[in-house]
XYZ file of C-alpha atoms in Angstrom:
379
model
C -19.508 -0.960 -18.422
C -18.963 0.536 -14.911
C -16.033 2.997 -14.358
C -15.101 1.440 -11.247
C -15.266 -2.376 -10.557
C -15.963 -3.039 -6.751
C -13.572 -4.088 -4.146
C -13.545 -7.763 -4.210
C -13.105 -7.508 -8.095
C -10.431 -5.241 -7.082
C -8.491 -7.803 -5.038
C -9.120 -10.450 -7.738
C -6.971 -7.961 -10.202
C -4.414 -7.763 -7.409
C -3.865 -11.490 -7.252
C -3.717 -11.846 -11.396
C -1.214 -8.832 -10.946
C 0.857 -10.905 -8.642
C 0.716 -13.966 -10.872
C 1.973 -12.680 -14.178
C 4.725 -10.791 -11.897
C 5.775 -14.018 -10.513
C 5.947 -15.655 -13.742
C 7.834 -13.001 -15.335
C 11.849 -14.151 -15.703
C 13.565 -11.815 -12.494
C 16.167 -10.582 -15.069
C 12.891 -8.270 -16.453
C 12.048 -8.084 -13.065
C 15.044 -6.112 -12.481
C 14.858 -4.059 -15.991
C 11.056 -2.981 -14.855
C 12.027 -1.745 -11.192
C 15.039 -0.215 -12.613
C 12.570 1.733 -14.930
C 10.446 2.286 -11.826
C 13.116 3.658 -9.668
C 14.088 6.484 -12.592
C 10.386 7.548 -12.562
C 10.336 7.910 -8.345
C 13.531 10.629 -9.281
C 11.656 12.726 -11.909
C 8.526 12.933 -9.562
C 10.891 13.527 -6.494
C 12.598 15.926 -8.301
C 9.913 18.199 -9.700
C 8.546 17.827 -5.772
C 12.261 19.179 -4.751
C 12.518 21.855 -7.335
C 9.813 23.807 -6.844
C 9.428 23.180 -2.874
C 13.074 24.444 -2.750
C 12.445 27.500 -4.484
C 10.039 29.066 -2.758
C 11.794 30.358 0.738
C 9.882 33.520 1.055
C 6.334 32.023 0.757
C 7.616 29.971 3.543
C 9.042 32.575 5.756
C 6.154 34.633 5.427
C 3.652 32.123 5.181
C 4.989 28.791 7.382
C 6.664 25.608 6.566
C 3.342 23.835 6.093
C 3.179 25.408 2.444
C 6.533 23.342 1.539
C 5.119 20.227 2.428
C 1.415 20.701 0.945
C 3.372 21.611 -2.291
C 5.723 18.954 -2.223
C 2.867 16.601 -1.146
C 0.861 17.473 -4.556
C 3.636 17.348 -6.424
C 4.993 13.719 -5.861
C 2.175 11.248 -7.155
C 3.012 12.378 -10.698
C 5.889 9.465 -10.187
C 3.187 6.777 -9.251
C 0.893 7.758 -12.375
C 4.219 7.009 -14.580
C 4.532 3.465 -12.779
C 1.815 1.860 -12.292
C 0.446 2.905 -15.948
C 3.674 1.939 -17.703
C 3.813 -1.497 -15.951
C 6.911 -0.631 -13.862
C 7.505 -2.682 -10.329
C 8.186 -0.728 -7.122
C 9.053 -2.755 -4.166
C 6.222 -1.387 -2.063
C 3.801 -2.715 -4.537
C 5.126 -6.181 -4.821
C 4.941 -6.762 -1.152
C 1.041 -5.973 -1.518
C 0.855 -8.267 -5.164
C 3.076 -10.878 -5.293
C 2.167 -12.180 -1.280
C -1.496 -11.993 -2.410
C -1.041 -14.532 -5.085
C 0.353 -16.875 -2.717
C -2.221 -16.850 -0.197
C -4.800 -17.672 -3.516
C -2.600 -20.457 -4.206
C -1.648 -18.935 -7.899
C 2.430 -18.711 -7.151
C 5.361 -20.322 -5.384
C 6.890 -18.832 -2.248
C 10.745 -18.668 -3.949
C 9.199 -16.316 -6.657
C 7.300 -14.364 -4.410
C 10.498 -14.174 -2.911
C 12.706 -13.366 -5.497
C 9.772 -10.542 -7.138
C 10.361 -8.630 -3.767
C 14.262 -8.806 -3.790
C 14.825 -7.937 -7.192
C 12.559 -5.217 -7.211
C 14.260 -3.813 -3.971
C 17.670 -4.084 -5.612
C 16.333 -2.721 -9.159
C 14.682 0.800 -6.918
C 17.868 1.582 -5.622
C 19.697 0.920 -8.870
C 17.634 3.004 -10.712
C 17.450 6.032 -7.720
C 20.602 6.163 -7.696
C 21.239 6.530 -11.319
C 18.832 8.897 -11.261
C 20.511 10.922 -8.569
C 23.528 10.527 -10.422
C 21.749 11.764 -13.838
C 20.229 14.828 -11.660
C 23.728 15.961 -10.479
C 25.432 15.691 -14.127
C 22.756 17.350 -15.373
C 23.657 20.443 -12.875
C 20.099 20.433 -11.364
C 21.611 19.483 -7.901
C 22.416 22.721 -7.195
C 20.839 26.146 -5.121
C 16.973 25.298 -3.747
C 17.310 22.164 -4.874
C 20.278 20.896 -2.599
C 19.614 22.597 0.212
C 16.143 20.976 0.482
C 17.846 17.656 -0.282
C 20.365 18.099 2.561
C 17.499 19.153 4.830
C 15.548 15.917 3.851
C 18.662 14.066 4.803
C 19.244 15.962 8.470
C 15.015 14.390 8.607
C 15.358 10.913 7.644
C 18.783 10.067 8.578
C 18.755 11.146 12.547
C 15.147 9.590 13.481
C 15.549 5.956 15.565
C 15.265 2.594 13.877
C 11.790 1.860 15.774
C 10.416 5.871 14.495
C 11.486 4.777 10.685
C 10.179 1.177 11.232
C 6.877 2.277 12.211
C 6.810 5.168 9.295
C 7.647 2.699 6.447
C 4.623 0.386 7.921
C 2.145 3.375 7.751
C 3.788 4.655 4.071
C 3.354 1.646 2.716
C -0.277 0.782 3.723
C -1.446 4.164 1.980
C 0.609 3.303 -1.295
C -0.782 -0.247 -1.291
C -3.974 1.638 -0.916
C -3.556 3.512 -3.926
C -1.927 0.801 -6.158
C -5.765 -1.240 -5.021
C -7.591 2.234 -5.954
C -6.165 2.465 -9.433
C -6.474 -0.877 -10.353
C -9.993 -0.240 -9.062
C -10.425 2.212 -11.649
C -10.720 1.737 -15.263
C -10.299 4.751 -16.778
C -7.252 7.551 -16.591
C -8.331 9.941 -14.332
C -10.197 7.470 -12.075
C -6.369 6.048 -11.519
C -4.874 9.306 -11.071
C -7.611 10.273 -8.325
C -7.057 6.867 -6.538
C -3.122 7.509 -6.476
C -3.012 11.004 -5.731
C -5.106 11.360 -2.369
C -2.796 8.341 -0.530
C 0.220 9.222 -1.866
C 0.083 12.868 -0.988
C -1.330 11.587 1.965
C 1.865 9.594 3.306
C 4.093 12.906 1.896
C 2.559 15.145 3.823
C 2.076 13.171 7.110
C 6.486 12.555 7.435
C 5.578 8.114 6.744
C 8.832 6.846 4.703
C 8.999 5.180 0.901
C 11.760 3.274 0.245
C 11.792 3.480 -3.227
C 11.518 7.655 -2.719
C 14.212 7.469 -0.125
C 16.584 5.446 -2.221
C 16.299 8.364 -4.808
C 16.443 11.235 -2.041
C 19.110 10.431 0.013
C 21.396 9.456 -2.467
C 20.714 13.070 -4.647
C 21.419 14.739 -1.099
C 24.751 12.715 -0.051
C 25.829 14.268 -3.564
C 24.933 17.820 -2.738
C 26.788 16.741 1.118
C 30.136 16.593 -1.011
C 30.211 19.767 -2.381
C 31.851 22.495 -0.114
C 28.751 25.309 -0.434
C 26.629 22.476 1.314
C 28.845 20.513 3.666
C 28.035 20.298 7.039
C 29.797 18.572 10.196
C 28.120 15.829 11.014
C 26.280 14.641 7.597
C 25.167 11.492 6.973
C 26.983 8.848 5.069
C 26.197 5.754 3.470
C 26.458 3.749 7.006
C 23.617 5.721 8.562
C 21.518 6.170 5.090
C 21.221 2.609 5.267
C 20.848 1.708 8.866
C 19.149 4.729 10.288
C 16.656 4.882 7.377
C 16.598 2.936 4.233
C 16.756 -0.386 5.792
C 14.016 0.025 8.516
C 12.218 1.739 6.191
C 12.188 -1.493 3.862
C 11.043 -3.348 6.951
C 8.321 -1.914 7.273
C 6.641 -1.173 4.255
C 7.056 -4.975 4.262
C 5.455 -5.546 6.975
C 2.453 -3.330 5.850
C 2.374 -5.073 2.679
C 2.220 -8.652 3.753
C -0.112 -8.390 6.795
C -1.468 -5.513 6.601
C -2.960 -5.615 2.705
C -2.189 -8.721 1.717
C -3.565 -10.766 4.638
C -5.677 -8.659 5.081
C -8.000 -8.031 2.003
C -7.306 -11.989 1.734
C -9.350 -12.410 4.530
C -11.855 -9.930 3.552
C -12.719 -11.208 -0.052
C -9.711 -14.103 -0.730
C -9.525 -17.813 0.976
C -7.319 -16.899 3.970
C -10.663 -17.102 5.952
C -10.463 -20.511 4.988
C -8.293 -23.142 7.024
C -5.768 -23.948 5.422
C -5.537 -21.422 2.823
C -5.152 -22.380 -0.683
C -1.346 -21.302 -0.556
C -0.294 -23.400 2.209
C -2.286 -26.888 1.099
C -0.412 -29.536 0.040
C -0.452 -29.982 -4.116
C -2.795 -32.880 -4.958
C -1.386 -35.483 -7.016
C -4.221 -36.462 -9.218
C -4.612 -33.475 -10.734
C -0.559 -33.003 -11.924
C 0.053 -30.649 -8.463
C -2.756 -27.908 -9.896
C -4.794 -26.287 -8.053
C -6.763 -23.664 -9.325
C -8.814 -21.751 -6.124
C -12.141 -20.349 -6.295
C -11.924 -16.863 -4.895
C -15.174 -16.432 -2.503
C -15.195 -12.421 -3.934
C -15.873 -13.642 -7.398
C -17.866 -17.649 -6.890
C -21.699 -15.591 -6.454
C -20.376 -13.824 -9.719
C -19.788 -16.909 -11.598
C -22.711 -18.695 -10.528
C -25.218 -15.656 -11.970
C -23.039 -15.478 -15.436
C -23.851 -19.711 -15.855
C -27.386 -19.744 -14.547
C -27.674 -16.616 -17.659
C -25.734 -18.628 -20.278
C -27.809 -22.221 -19.402
C -31.381 -19.924 -19.475
C -30.033 -18.467 -22.748
C -29.161 -22.311 -24.319
C -32.456 -23.600 -22.958
C -33.963 -20.958 -24.725
C -35.290 -21.677 -28.575
C -33.151 -20.844 -31.534
C -34.038 -19.633 -34.958
C -31.502 -20.443 -37.720
C -28.710 -17.789 -38.431
C -30.473 -15.517 -40.670
C -34.111 -16.779 -41.078
C -36.809 -14.482 -40.027
C -38.180 -15.379 -36.841
C -41.749 -17.269 -36.599
C -44.956 -15.271 -35.695
C -46.520 -15.863 -32.600
C -49.359 -18.515 -33.031
C -52.802 -16.770 -33.503
C -55.341 -17.324 -30.419
C -57.516 -20.041 -30.036
C -61.121 -19.031 -31.608
C -63.350 -18.080 -28.857
C -66.172 -20.878 -28.452
C -70.200 -20.182 -30.120
C -72.599 -18.685 -27.792
C -76.074 -18.422 -28.251
C -76.507 -16.245 -25.281
C -76.627 -12.131 -26.260
C -73.455 -10.253 -25.166
C -73.681 -7.868 -21.703
C -72.260 -5.304 -23.982
C -74.933 -5.199 -26.636
C -77.394 -4.156 -23.888
C -74.840 -1.664 -22.428
C -74.618 0.190 -25.892
C -78.168 0.451 -26.631
C -78.981 1.852 -23.099
C -76.100 4.431 -23.663
C -78.147 5.211 -27.386
C -81.580 5.726 -26.099
C -80.310 7.927 -22.972
C -78.439 10.456 -25.956
C -80.909 10.253 -27.737
C -83.979 11.535 -25.364
C -80.823 14.306 -24.050
C -80.820 15.302 -27.818
C -84.416 15.758 -27.869
C -84.734 17.666 -24.598
C -81.889 20.179 -26.010
C -84.090 21.034 -29.585
C -87.205 21.822 -26.913
C -85.393 24.111 -25.072
C -83.747 25.521 -28.139
C -87.284 26.335 -29.720
C -88.603 27.855 -26.642
C -85.635 29.863 -26.556
C -86.377 31.050 -30.064
C -90.074 32.131 -29.725
C -88.945 34.420 -26.731
C -86.275 35.815 -28.857
C -89.155 36.487 -31.472
C -91.717 38.112 -28.725
C -89.281 39.947 -27.507
C -88.214 41.359 -30.734
C -91.127 42.617 -31.556
C -91.569 44.699 -27.762
C -88.073 46.326 -29.075
C -89.512 47.529 -32.478
C -92.681 48.913 -30.930
C -90.112 51.056 -29.034
C -89.121 52.482 -32.128
C -85.648 51.280 -31.182
């Protein structure tokens, strides 16, 4: 078995994941998304803690080293989330619409999962920010870098944050897709780390990450040591970042990733796709669309099964019958050609041996003659 499945099979796995999410009770979706918000906090806190305490290195090398370290440490949170079954708002905008396009989920459940995941992520992120504050970890370099992040993320315009949200979730959904294709732990992490570190280093906007980092910075800004004039409050945090970021993430997940891969490997290239067709009355409203991505594979498997069924079967435990003996050759009075070939070869070998014997006898006579001559010289 390959440790990486193909892109078509990867899309089928995404559709299956979306179908499972849409069949999950919303209270469980909320719990899983709250956990995901906390896991985001673990990775973000790791990145902020390391990057916020290397100021001498940043001063000597440049701000790029701070971004690099932050970007390479941050993806650990997505490993926690995807392998534990937790739910991010960003990933749900890819999986659930894909299931709807393929006719495997209802629109109201798709909307319900996405909305509840959005709420659960900010509850988990804000809750973990409070835990960070209570643990005394939101101090020193951590608090300074958090306040710096708050200023940078709330000072841009609505349109810029919206577009950065599109770029971000494009990469986040690619990480979800690539880790789905990988079938072992190391492969999954490779599929996660490169897209996630790319969006972090480039400065794109990720709603679940901001739902932790910005509340953490807001808590730090309440302290006199880190308070600055004109710092953003919750009005700017929501209107200048979280809302446009969420909308950009939604556009990337639904239009770019879900619709794009449904067109490449799914049913969106049919008109209308299964999710938009009217349910058939004769089958009780059920619709089981066939994905072009795996239809050829299913046909090959069916053909192999039919070939095996047509082959003669032996009873369990009974030894297989020996192969039938070949029919006897017809009798013939003609002399086979190979007998004449053997006779000719034998005669030739016989003549060759006689010639060798004669040559040997001649050599022996020469040796005797010359031996007597040598004895005459008194050697």
